[in-house]
Every structure is written in C-alpha cells, then in structure tokens.
Short mmCIF file of C-alpha atoms and ligand atoms in Angstrom, two decimals:
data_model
loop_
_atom_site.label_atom_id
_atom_site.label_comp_id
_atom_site.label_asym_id
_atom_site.label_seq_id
_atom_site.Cartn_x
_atom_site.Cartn_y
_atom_site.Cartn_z
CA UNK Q 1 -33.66 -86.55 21.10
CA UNK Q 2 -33.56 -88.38 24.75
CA UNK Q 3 -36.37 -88.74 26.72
CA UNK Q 4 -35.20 -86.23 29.20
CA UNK Q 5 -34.21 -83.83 25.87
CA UNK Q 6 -37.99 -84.09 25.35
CA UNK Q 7 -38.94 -82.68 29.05
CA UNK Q 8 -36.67 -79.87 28.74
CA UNK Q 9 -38.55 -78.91 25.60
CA UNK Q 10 -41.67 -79.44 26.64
CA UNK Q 11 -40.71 -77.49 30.17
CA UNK Q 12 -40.04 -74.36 27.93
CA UNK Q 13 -43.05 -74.52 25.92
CA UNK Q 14 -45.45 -75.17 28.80
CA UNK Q 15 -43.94 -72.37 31.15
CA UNK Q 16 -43.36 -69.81 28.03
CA UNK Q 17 -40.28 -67.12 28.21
CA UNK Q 18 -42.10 -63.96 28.64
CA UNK Q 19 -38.90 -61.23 29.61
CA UNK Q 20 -40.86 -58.16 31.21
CA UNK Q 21 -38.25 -55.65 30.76
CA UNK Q 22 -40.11 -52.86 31.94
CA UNK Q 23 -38.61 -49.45 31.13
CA UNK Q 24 -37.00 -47.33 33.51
CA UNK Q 25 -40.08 -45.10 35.04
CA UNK Q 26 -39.15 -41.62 37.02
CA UNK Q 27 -41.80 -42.27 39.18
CA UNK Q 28 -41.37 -45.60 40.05
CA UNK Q 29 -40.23 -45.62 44.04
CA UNK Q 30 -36.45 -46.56 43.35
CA UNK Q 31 -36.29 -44.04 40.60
CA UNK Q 32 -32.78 -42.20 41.42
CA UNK Q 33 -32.58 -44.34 44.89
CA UNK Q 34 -28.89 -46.22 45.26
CA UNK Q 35 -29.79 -49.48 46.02
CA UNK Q 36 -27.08 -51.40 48.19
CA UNK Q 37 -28.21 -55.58 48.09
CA UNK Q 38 -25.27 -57.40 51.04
CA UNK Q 39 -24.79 -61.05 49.77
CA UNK Q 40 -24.76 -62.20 46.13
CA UNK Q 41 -26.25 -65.75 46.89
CA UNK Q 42 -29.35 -66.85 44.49
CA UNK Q 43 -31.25 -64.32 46.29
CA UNK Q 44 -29.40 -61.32 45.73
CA UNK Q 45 -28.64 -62.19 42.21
CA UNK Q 46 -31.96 -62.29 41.43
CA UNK Q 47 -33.03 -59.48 43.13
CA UNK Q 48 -29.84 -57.46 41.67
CA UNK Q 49 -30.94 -58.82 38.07
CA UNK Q 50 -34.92 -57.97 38.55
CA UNK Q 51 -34.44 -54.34 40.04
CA UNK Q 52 -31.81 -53.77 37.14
CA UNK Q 53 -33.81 -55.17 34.37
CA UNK Q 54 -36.91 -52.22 36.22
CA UNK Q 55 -34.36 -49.54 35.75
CA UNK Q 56 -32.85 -49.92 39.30
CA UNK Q 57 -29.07 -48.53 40.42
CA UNK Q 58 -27.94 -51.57 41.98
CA UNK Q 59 -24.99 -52.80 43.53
CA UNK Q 60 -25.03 -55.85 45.33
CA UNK Q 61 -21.11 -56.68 47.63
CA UNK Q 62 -20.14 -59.85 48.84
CA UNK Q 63 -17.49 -61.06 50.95
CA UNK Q 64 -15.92 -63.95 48.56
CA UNK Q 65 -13.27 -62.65 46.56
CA UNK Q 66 -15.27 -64.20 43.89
CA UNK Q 67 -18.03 -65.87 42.26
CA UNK Q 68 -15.57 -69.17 41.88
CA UNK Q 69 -13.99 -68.87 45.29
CA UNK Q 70 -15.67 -71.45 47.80
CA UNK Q 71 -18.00 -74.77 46.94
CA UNK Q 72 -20.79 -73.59 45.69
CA UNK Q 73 -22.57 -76.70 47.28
CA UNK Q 74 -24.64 -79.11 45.82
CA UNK Q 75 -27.52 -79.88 43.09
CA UNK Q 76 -30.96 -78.17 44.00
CA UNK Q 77 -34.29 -78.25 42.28
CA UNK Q 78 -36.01 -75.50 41.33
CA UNK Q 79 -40.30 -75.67 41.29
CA UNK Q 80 -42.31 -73.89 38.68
CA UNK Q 81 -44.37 -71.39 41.00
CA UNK Q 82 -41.02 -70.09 42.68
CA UNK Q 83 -37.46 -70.42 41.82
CA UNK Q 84 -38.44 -71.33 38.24
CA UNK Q 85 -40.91 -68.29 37.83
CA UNK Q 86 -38.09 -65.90 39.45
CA UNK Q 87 -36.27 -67.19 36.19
CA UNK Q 88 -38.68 -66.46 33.85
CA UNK Q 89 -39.01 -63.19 34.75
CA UNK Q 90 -35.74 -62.37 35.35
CA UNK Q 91 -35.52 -63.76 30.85
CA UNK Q 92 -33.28 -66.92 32.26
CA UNK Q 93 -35.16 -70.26 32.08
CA UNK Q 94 -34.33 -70.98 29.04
CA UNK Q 95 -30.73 -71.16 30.43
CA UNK Q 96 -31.71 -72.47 33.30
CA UNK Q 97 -33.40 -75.37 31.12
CA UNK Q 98 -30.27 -75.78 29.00
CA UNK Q 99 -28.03 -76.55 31.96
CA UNK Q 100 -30.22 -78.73 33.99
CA UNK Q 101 -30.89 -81.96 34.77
CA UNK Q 102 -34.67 -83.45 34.68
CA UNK Q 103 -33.51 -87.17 35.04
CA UNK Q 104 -32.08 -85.89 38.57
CA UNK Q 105 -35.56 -85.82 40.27
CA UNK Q 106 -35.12 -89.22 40.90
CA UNK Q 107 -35.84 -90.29 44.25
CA UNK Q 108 -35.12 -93.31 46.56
CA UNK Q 109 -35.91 -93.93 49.60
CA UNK Q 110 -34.19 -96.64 51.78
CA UNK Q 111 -34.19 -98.29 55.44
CA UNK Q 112 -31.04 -98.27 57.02
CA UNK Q 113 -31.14 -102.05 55.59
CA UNK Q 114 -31.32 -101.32 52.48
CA UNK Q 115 -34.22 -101.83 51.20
CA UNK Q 116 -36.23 -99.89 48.75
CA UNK Q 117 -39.38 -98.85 49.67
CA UNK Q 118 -40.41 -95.40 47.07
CA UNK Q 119 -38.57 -95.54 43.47
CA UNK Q 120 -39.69 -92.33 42.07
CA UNK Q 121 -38.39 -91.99 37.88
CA UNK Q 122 -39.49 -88.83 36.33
CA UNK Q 123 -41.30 -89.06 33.43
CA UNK Q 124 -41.73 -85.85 30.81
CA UNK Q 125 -45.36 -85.55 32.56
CA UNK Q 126 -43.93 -84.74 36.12
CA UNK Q 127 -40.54 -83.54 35.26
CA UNK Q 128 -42.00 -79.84 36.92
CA UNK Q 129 -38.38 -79.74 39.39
CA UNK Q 130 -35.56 -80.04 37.18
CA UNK Q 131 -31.93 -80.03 39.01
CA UNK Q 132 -29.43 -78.03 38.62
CA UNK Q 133 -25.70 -77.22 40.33
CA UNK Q 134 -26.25 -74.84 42.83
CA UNK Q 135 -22.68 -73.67 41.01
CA UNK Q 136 -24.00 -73.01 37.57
CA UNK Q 137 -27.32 -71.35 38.62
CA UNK Q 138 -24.87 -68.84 40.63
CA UNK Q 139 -23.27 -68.25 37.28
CA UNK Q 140 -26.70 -67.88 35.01
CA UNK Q 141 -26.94 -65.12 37.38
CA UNK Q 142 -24.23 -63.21 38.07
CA UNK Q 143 -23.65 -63.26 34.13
CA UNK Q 144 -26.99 -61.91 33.51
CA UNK Q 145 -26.16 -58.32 35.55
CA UNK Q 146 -24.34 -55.32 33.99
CA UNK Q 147 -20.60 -56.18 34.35
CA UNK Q 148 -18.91 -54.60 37.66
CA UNK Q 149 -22.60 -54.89 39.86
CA UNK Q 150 -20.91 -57.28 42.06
CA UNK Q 151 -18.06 -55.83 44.26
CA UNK Q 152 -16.02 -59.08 45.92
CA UNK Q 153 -14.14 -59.26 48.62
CA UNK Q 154 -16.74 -56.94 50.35
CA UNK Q 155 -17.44 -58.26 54.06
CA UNK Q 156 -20.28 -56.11 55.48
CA UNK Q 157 -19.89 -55.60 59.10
CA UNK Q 158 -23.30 -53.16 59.90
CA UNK Q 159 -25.26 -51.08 58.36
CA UNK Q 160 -25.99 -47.32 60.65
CA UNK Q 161 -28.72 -45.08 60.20
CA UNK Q 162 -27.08 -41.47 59.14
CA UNK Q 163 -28.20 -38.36 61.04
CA UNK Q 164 -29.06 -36.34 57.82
CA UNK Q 165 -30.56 -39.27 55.95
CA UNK Q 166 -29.39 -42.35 54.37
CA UNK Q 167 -27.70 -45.62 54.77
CA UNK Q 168 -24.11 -46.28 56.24
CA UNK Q 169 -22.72 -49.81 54.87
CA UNK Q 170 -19.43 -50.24 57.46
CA UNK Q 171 -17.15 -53.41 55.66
CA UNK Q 172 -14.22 -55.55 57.29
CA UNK Q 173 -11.43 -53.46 55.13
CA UNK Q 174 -12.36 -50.26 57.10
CA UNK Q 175 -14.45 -48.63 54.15
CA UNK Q 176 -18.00 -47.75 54.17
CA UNK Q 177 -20.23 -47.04 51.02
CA UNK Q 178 -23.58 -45.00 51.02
CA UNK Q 179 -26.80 -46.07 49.79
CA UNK Q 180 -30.40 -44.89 50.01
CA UNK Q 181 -31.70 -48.45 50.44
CA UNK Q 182 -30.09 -51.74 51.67
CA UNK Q 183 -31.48 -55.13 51.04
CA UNK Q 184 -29.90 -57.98 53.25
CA UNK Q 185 -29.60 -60.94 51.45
CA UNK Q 186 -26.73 -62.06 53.48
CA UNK Q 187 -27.44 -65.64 54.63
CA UNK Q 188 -28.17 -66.88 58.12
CA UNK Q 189 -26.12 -65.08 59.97
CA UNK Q 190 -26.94 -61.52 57.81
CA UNK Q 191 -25.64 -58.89 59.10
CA UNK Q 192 -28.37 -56.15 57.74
CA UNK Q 193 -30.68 -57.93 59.98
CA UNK Q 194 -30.29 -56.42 63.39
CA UNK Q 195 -31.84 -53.22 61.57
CA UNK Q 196 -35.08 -55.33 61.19
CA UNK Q 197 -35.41 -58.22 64.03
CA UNK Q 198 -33.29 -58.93 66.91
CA UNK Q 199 -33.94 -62.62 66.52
CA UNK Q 200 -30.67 -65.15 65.51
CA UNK Q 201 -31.63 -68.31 64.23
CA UNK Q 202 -30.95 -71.11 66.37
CA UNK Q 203 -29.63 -74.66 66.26
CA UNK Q 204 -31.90 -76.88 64.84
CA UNK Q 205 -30.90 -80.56 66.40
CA UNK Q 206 -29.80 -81.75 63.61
CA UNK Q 207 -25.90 -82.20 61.64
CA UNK Q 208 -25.17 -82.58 58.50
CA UNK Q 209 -21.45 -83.80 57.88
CA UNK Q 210 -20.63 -83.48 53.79
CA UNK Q 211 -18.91 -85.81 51.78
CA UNK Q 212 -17.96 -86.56 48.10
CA UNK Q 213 -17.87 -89.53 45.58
CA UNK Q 214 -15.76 -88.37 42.81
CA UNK Q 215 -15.17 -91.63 41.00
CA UNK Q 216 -18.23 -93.57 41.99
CA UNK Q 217 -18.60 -94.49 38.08
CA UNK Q 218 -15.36 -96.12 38.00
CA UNK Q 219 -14.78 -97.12 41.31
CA UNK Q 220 -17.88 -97.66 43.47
CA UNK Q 221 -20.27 -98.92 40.63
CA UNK Q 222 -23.12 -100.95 43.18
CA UNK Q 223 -22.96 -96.99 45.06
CA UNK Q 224 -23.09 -94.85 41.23
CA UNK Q 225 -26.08 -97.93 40.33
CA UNK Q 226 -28.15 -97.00 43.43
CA UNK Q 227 -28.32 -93.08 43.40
CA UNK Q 228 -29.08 -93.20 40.11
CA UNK Q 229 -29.33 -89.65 38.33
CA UNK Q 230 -31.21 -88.56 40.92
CA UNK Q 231 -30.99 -89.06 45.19
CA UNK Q 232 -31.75 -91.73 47.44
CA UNK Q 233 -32.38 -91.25 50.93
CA UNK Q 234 -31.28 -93.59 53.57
CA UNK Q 235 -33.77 -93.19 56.51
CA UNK Q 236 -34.00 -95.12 59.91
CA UNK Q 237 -32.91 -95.56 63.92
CA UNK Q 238 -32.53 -91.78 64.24
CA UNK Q 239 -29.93 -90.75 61.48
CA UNK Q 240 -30.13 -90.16 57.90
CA UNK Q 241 -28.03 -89.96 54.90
CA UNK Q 242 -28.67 -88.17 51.84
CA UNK Q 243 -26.81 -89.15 48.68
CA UNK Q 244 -27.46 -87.06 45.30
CA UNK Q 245 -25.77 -87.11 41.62
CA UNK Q 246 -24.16 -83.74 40.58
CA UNK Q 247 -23.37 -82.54 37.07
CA UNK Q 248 -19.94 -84.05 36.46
CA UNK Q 249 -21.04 -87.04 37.96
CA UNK Q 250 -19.90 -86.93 41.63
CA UNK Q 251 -22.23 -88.23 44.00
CA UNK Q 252 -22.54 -85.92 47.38
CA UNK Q 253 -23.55 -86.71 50.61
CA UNK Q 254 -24.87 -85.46 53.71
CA UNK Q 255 -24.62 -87.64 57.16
CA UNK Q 256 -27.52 -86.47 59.16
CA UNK Q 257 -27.06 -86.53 62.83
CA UNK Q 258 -29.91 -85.41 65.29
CA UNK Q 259 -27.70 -84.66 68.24
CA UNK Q 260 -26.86 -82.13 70.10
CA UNK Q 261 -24.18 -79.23 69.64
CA UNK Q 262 -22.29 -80.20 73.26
CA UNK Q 263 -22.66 -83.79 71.70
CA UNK Q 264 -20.60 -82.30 68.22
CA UNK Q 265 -17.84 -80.76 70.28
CA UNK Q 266 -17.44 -83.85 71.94
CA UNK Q 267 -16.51 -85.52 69.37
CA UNK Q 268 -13.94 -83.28 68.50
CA UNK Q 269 -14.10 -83.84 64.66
CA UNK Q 270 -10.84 -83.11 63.62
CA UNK Q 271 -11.70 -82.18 59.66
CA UNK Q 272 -7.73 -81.73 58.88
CA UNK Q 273 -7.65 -86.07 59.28
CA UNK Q 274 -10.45 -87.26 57.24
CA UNK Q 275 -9.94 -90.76 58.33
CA UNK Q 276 -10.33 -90.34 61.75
CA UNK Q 277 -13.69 -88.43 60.79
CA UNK Q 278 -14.59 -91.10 58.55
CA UNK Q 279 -14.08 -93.74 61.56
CA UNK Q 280 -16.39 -91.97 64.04
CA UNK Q 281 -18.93 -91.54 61.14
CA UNK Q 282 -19.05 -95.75 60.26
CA UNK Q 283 -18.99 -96.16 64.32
CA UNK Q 284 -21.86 -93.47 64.73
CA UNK Q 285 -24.16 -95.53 62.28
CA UNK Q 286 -22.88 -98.81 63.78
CA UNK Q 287 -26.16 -101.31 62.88
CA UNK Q 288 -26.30 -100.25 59.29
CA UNK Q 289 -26.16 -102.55 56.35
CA UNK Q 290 -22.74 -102.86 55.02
CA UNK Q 291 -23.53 -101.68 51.61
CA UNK Q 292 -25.27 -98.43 53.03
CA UNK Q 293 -22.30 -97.85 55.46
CA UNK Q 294 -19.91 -98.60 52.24
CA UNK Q 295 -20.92 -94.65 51.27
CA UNK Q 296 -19.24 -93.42 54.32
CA UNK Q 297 -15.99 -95.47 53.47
CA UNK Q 298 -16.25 -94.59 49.55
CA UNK Q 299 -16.41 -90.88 50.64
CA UNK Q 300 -13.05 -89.28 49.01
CA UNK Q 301 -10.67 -88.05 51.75
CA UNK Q 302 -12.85 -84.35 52.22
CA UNK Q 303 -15.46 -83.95 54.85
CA UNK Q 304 -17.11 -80.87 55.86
CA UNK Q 305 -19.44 -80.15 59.02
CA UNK Q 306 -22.59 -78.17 58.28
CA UNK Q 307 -24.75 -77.70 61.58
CA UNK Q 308 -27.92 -76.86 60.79
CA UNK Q 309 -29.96 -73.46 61.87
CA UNK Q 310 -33.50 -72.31 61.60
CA UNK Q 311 -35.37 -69.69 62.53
CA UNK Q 312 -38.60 -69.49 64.34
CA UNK Q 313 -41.67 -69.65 62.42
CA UNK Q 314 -42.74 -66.44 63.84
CA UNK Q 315 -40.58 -63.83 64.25
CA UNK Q 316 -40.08 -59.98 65.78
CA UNK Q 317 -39.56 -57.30 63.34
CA UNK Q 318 -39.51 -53.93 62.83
CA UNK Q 319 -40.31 -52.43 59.81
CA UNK Q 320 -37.77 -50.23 58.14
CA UNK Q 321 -38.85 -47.40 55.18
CA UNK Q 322 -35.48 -48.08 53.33
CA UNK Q 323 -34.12 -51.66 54.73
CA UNK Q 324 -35.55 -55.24 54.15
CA UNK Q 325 -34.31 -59.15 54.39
CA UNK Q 326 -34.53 -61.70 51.27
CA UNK Q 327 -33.37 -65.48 51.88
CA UNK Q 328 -31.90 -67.24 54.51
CA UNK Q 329 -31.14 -63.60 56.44
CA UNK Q 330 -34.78 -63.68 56.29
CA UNK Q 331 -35.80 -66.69 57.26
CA UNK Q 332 -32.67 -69.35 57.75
CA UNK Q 333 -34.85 -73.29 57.61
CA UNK Q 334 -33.18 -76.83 57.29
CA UNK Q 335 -32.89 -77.96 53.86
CA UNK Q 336 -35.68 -80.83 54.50
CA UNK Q 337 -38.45 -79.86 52.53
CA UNK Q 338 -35.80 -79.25 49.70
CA UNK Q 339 -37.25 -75.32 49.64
CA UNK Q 340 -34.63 -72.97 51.01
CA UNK Q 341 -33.14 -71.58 47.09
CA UNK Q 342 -36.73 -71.53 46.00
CA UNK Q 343 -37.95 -69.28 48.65
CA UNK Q 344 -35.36 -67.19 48.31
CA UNK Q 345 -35.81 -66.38 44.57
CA UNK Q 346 -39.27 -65.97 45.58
CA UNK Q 347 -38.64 -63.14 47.87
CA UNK Q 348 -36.91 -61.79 45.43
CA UNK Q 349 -39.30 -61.55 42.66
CA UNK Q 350 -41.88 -60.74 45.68
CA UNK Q 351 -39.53 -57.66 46.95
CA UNK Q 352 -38.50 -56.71 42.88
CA UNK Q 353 -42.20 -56.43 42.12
CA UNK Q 354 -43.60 -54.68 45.32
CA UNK Q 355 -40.98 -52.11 44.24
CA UNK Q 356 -41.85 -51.20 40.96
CA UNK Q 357 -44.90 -52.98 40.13
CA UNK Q 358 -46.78 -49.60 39.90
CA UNK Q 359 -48.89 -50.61 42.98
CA UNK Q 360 -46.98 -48.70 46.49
CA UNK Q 361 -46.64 -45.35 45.70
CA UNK Q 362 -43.70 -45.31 47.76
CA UNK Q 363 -40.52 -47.40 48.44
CA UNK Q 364 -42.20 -47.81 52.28
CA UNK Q 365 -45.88 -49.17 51.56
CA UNK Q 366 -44.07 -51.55 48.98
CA UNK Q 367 -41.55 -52.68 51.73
CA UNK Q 368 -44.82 -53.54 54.29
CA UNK Q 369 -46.48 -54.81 51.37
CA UNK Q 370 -43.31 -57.53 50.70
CA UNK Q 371 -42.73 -58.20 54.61
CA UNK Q 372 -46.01 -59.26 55.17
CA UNK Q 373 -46.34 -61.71 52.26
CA UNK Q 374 -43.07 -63.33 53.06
CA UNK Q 375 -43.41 -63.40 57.41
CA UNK Q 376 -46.82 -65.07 56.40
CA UNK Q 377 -45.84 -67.62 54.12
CA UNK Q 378 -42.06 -67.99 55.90
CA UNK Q 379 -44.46 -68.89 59.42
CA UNK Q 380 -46.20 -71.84 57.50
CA UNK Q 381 -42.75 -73.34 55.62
CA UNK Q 382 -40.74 -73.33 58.75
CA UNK Q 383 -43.91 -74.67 61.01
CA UNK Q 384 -43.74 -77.77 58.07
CA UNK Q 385 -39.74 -78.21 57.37
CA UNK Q 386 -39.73 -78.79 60.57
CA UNK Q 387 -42.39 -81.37 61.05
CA UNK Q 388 -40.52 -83.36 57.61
CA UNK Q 389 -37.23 -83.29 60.10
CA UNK Q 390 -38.61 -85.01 62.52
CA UNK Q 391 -40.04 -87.37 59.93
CA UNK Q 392 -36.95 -87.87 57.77
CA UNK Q 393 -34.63 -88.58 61.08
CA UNK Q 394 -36.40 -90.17 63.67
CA UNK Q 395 -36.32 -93.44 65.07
CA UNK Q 396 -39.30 -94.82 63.37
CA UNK Q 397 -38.03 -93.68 59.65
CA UNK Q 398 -38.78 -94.62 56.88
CA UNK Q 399 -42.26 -95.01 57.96
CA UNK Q 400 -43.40 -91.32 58.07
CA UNK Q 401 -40.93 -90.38 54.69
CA UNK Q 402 -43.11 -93.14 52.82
CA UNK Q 403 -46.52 -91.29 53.73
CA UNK Q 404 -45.01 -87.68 52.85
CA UNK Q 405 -44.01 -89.33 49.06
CA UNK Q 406 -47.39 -90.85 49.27
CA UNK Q 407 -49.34 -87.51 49.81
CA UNK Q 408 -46.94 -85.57 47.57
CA UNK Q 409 -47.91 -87.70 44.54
CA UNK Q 410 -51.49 -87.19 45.32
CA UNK Q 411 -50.46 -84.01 45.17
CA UNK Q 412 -50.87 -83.17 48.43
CA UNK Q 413 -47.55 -81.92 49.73
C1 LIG H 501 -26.66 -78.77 53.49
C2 LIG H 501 -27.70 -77.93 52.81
C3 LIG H 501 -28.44 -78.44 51.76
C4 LIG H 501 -29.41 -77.66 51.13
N1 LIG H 501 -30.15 -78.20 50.11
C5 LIG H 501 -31.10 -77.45 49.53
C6 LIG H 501 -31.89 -77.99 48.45
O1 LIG H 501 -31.73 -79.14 48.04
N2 LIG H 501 -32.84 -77.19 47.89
C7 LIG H 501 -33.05 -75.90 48.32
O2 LIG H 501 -33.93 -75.22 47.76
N3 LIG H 501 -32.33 -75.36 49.32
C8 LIG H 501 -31.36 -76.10 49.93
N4 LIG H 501 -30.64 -75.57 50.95
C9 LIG H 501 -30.93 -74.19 51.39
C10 LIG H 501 -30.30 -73.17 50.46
O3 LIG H 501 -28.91 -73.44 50.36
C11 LIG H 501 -30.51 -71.74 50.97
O4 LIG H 501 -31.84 -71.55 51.34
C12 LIG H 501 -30.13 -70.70 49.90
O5 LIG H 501 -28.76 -70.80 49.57
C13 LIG H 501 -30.44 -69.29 50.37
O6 LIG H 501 -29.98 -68.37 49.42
P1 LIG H 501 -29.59 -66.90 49.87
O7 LIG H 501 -29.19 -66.19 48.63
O8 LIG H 501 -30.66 -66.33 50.71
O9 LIG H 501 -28.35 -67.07 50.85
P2 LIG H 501 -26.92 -67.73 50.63
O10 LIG H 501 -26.95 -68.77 49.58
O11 LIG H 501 -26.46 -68.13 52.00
O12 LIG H 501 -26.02 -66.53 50.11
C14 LIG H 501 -25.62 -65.50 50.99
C15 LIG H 501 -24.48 -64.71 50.35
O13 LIG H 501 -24.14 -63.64 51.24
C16 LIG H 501 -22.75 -63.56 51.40
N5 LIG H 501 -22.49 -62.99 52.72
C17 LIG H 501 -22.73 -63.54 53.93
N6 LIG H 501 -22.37 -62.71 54.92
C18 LIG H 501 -21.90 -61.59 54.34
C19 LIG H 501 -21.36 -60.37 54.84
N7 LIG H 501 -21.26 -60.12 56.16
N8 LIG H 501 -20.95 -59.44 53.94
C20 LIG H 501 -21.04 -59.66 52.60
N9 LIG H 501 -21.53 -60.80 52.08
C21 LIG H 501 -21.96 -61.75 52.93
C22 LIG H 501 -22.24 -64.98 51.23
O14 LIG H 501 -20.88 -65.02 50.81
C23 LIG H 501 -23.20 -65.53 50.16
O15 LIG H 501 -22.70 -65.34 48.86
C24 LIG H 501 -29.65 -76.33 51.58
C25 LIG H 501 -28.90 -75.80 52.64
C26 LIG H 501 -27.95 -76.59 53.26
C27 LIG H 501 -27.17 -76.02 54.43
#
C-alpha cells in the first residue's frame, strides 16, 4: 500500500460512513410536496440525492443535454466540515475516497521568477482536502439518484407564481412543468433567483483565461516536474497563473488577469485562433521568467475565457414560503479561497436538513431557518475571497500569498 493508499484509509476511518437514510415521514414538511431543484451542478445533486434519500419527490432539470456534454472543469478539493460531510451523509465518501487524489494537495507557490518560496507535500496527518475531478464527483452523484430524476436538455427560463397556488417552471422548448416547491441551484446567472433577490452578481476585476497540458509527461517534463501532483501558483506584478494536475494527468491552467471588462473586449480575443490568443497572453506577462512563460506556449491549441463574477457580501432578499437558492445562484464568489463546490454542498445539506430534520414544522420556518444560516456565513466568505484576490494578484505578490500559507498552517485560515 502507497503512502497516499494509507491516507485514503485512514480518511475513511477517521470521518466514519454513517448513511442516515431516514424513512419517509407523512409529516415531515415535503411529505407529498413536488419538489422542482433548476441546475444539476454539485449542488443540486446533492440536494436531489439528500431530499430523496428523506423520502422527497424530486426532480431536478438541467439545460445540458447531458451529464457528459460540456467540460466539467477542473480538479477541486473537498474539506471535511463541508463538501466532504455533504458526502457522508448523502452514503458517498467512501466513493468519493476511492476516486480521489490526496497527493494532489500539493501546493507551490512561485514569483513570477521562479522561485519557490511555500512547498507544501501532504503527509497522511494533513491529507483532510483530498482532490478530485470536478467530472467524476458530478458522476458519484448523479449515479447515486433514482434513475430518470434528472431531465436534460431542460433550459429554465422563469419560474411564475400561479393564481390558485403553486409553482410555474416556464423552459426554452415552450413547456412548463408544475411543482409545489422550486429550489434554484442554477449557477450565477440562476434564473429562480429574481423570485428571491433582485441583485446580479457583478464583475469581479479579475480574468481567468483556461488552458490545457495534455502531454506535459511526455513532452514538457521541467513543466509536469514542477506542478507536481498537486498545483503551483505563480504570483507577482499584478497577474497570476494557476497550474494544477488532473486525473489523467493533464495539467490545467488558469491566466489570471486583473483588468477590466472594456480592457477584455479590447483585446478582441479571438478563441477560434488559439495562437493569436496564445501571443497576446506571452505579451500580456511580458517580464516573466522564460520557464514560467513556457506554460503559456506548452498550452495545447484550446483556450477558454472565464471572467470572473461575485456577488456582494450582503445581499437583498425576500423570503419565499416555497422557493430558495443553493450555490453559486446563491451566492456566485471567485474561486480564490478554493471554496465555491464546498459551499455549495453545504447549502445543500443545510437546506436538506432544515427540511426534514424534524425541527420547522413547516416547509416556510425551515426555508428562514436555511436562508439565514447561509446569508450569514455567505457575508463573511465573500468579505474574505475577496481580500485573498487582492492578495493572490496584486502587484506586491507573492508577499501577502506567503503569510495566508503561513497562517493557514497555524491553522489559522
Ligand atoms: C475557474 C474556476 C475555478 C474554480 N475552482 C474551484 C475550486 O478549486 N474549488 C472550489 O470549491 N470551487 C471552485 N470554483 C467554484 C465552483 O466551480 C462553484 O462554486 C460550483 O460549481 C458551484 O456549484 P453549483 O452547483 O452551485 O453551480 P454550478 O456548478 O454552476 O451548476 C449549475 C448547473 O445549473 C445548470 N443551469 C444553469 N442555468 C440553467 C437554466 N437556466 N436552466 C437549467 N439549468 C441551468 C448548469 O448547466 C449547471 O449544471 C471555481 C470556479 C471557477 C469559475
């Protein structure tokens, strides 16, 4: 058995796979309620698999014709007290610790010289955030939920209020399906929120552009040698990248650029000729080493522009009795403090609970119950993602990245 064999084992033992598999209860609040959930990202999923392990009638649409139909995007880690415990009690870590990856919490961190200056290796001790393809945890998922849950192809346009009671789901193919509750796990631009909040998340300075390594093994060895298993991050003069190992092996990689969006559409990125992306890229980090900017040239011939949105750490909202956010439609935040999937599956688990934990007496109370849990903790995690943006690309980086590794291994962050 590897050393990393060794963590996964110990993983399962320490964190135990309890499956609470509560019986269907008449008078739980969802008893005989049609749930609709719009958006089967790792928040719906989980909330789909919780509510139909408690006896709900769910049925969560999405508008991908299918699970396999778009990049999935890349590796995330999932921490004990949130994404992992969503797991747990949804009876999946042990398949979530059978597919991933605890030598992938390896971190770097790099000057836009580069030169080393954190060199995190996980040991079996403080393997707690093992990685896994954002791809395959989609899949632990959706297998987990009675077959047909998920209706594809599904593209939810609103959601209406009917006069004699009831929810209205109106989709892009001109159909409409009825449900008695509808939970909007729909991403950032969700589509179930206007029911809740009138507030849109906004730009948040900062764009990633995505690229891939597919043969870094074979053909860009001193590249494969320096992410590792895990990440490095490349930090300094105002731009960023992010480089991190996947499950097959590719490497993928996220150009950070703190500029503007009139600044993006002047460039005029033209996505269709990756070279000419490529060459606006190596002149946009023009004063980096040659070996960091030798990422940017070994990126395979596929680029893809990700501008990043966040929402306001406080937020208006109007409680609904039958309609609620989970996610990123809840609470969209850039991906710096590495928290986004975790929080999600933690609203999830929140929302599954409130609603048939025994403890709201009606679907309402458990809704207010949720909402205020998540708006509280959603005001403090967007307040501090984006205080770590402005320390992961600014012009003084790595200085302030070093201190946030420092405090997190006191154990502090
Ligand atoms: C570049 C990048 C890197 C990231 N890295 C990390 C990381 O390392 N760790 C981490 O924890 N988080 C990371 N995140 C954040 C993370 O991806 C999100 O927080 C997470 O995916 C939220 O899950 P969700 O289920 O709420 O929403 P989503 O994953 O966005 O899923 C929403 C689902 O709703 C569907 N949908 C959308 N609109 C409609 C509609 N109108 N009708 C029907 N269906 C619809 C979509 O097809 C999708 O399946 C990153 C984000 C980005 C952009």
């Amino acid at each position: 058995m590897t050393a990393s064999q060794s963590g996964r084992v110990r993983n399962i033992e320490r964190i135990g796979i309890e499956v609470d598999m509560t019986e269907d209860d008449a008078t739980s609040p969802i008893a005989g309620k049609k749930i609709a959930i719009v958006g089967a990202g790792p928040s719906g999923l989980t909330l789909a698999r919780l509510l139909q392990m408690r006896g709900g009638s769910v049925t969560v649409y999405d508008l991908d014709p299918s699970l396999a139909a778009r990049n999935q995007g890349g590796s995330l880690d999932l921490h004990e007290a949130s994404g992992q415990l969503a797991l747990k009690k949804a009876g999946l870590l042990d398949l979530f610790h059978a597919a991933a990856r605890p030598e992938g919490q390896a971190t770097r961190v790099l000057d836009h010289h580069g030169k080393i200056y954190v060199d995190l290796r996980p040991s079996d001790e403080t393997s707690t955030r093992p990685e896994i393809d954002r791809g395959t945890l989609q899949s632990i998922l959706f297998d987990s939920l009675e077959p047909g849950t998920v209706k594809w192809g599904r593209r939810l346009l609103s959601v209406e209020r009917n006069e004699g009671g009831g929810l209205c789901l109106r989709f892009a193919d001109d159909t409409t399906e009825q449900a008695d509750l509808v939970f909007g796990s729909d991403g950032a631009w969700s589509r179930v929120r206007p029911m809740v909040s009138p507030d849109k998340p906004r730009y948040s300075d900062i764009t990633f552009i995505e690229g891939r390594i597919s043969a870094a093994d074979t053909d860009w060895p001193d590249i494969s040698r320096l992410v590792g298993e895990g990440a490095i991050m490349v930090t300094g003069d105002n731009r960023a990248i992010l480089a991190q190992r996947n499950s097959d092996g590719h490497i993928r990689l996220y150009a950070c650029l703190r500029e503007t969006e009139e600044w993006i559409a002047r460039q005029a990125f033209d996505f269709t000729d990756p070279a000419s992306v490529r060459t606006k890229l190596l002149a946009h980090y023009a004063g980096w080493s040659p070996e960091m900017l030798q990422m940017l040239t070994a990126s395979d011939d596929q680029f893809v522009l990700r501008p990043i949105y966040t929402h306001e750490p406080t937020q208006h909202w109007t409680p609904q009795p039958d309609v609620t956010l989970t996610g990123d439609a809840a609470h969209v935040m850039p991906p710096f403090t590495g928290k986004g999937v975790n929080l999600a599956m933690q609203d999830a688990l929140e929302l599954a609970d409130a609603l048939t934990g025994g403890e709201h007496a009606d679907v309402a109370s458990a809704l207010r119950a949720y909402e205020s849990g998540m708006l509280a903790r959603m005001e403090k995690e967007i307040r501090l993602v984006l205080h770590d943006q402005d320390i992961f690309v600014s012009p003084i980086a790595p200085q302030g990245v070093i201190e946030l590794f420092e405090a997190r291994l006191r154990g502090e962050g």
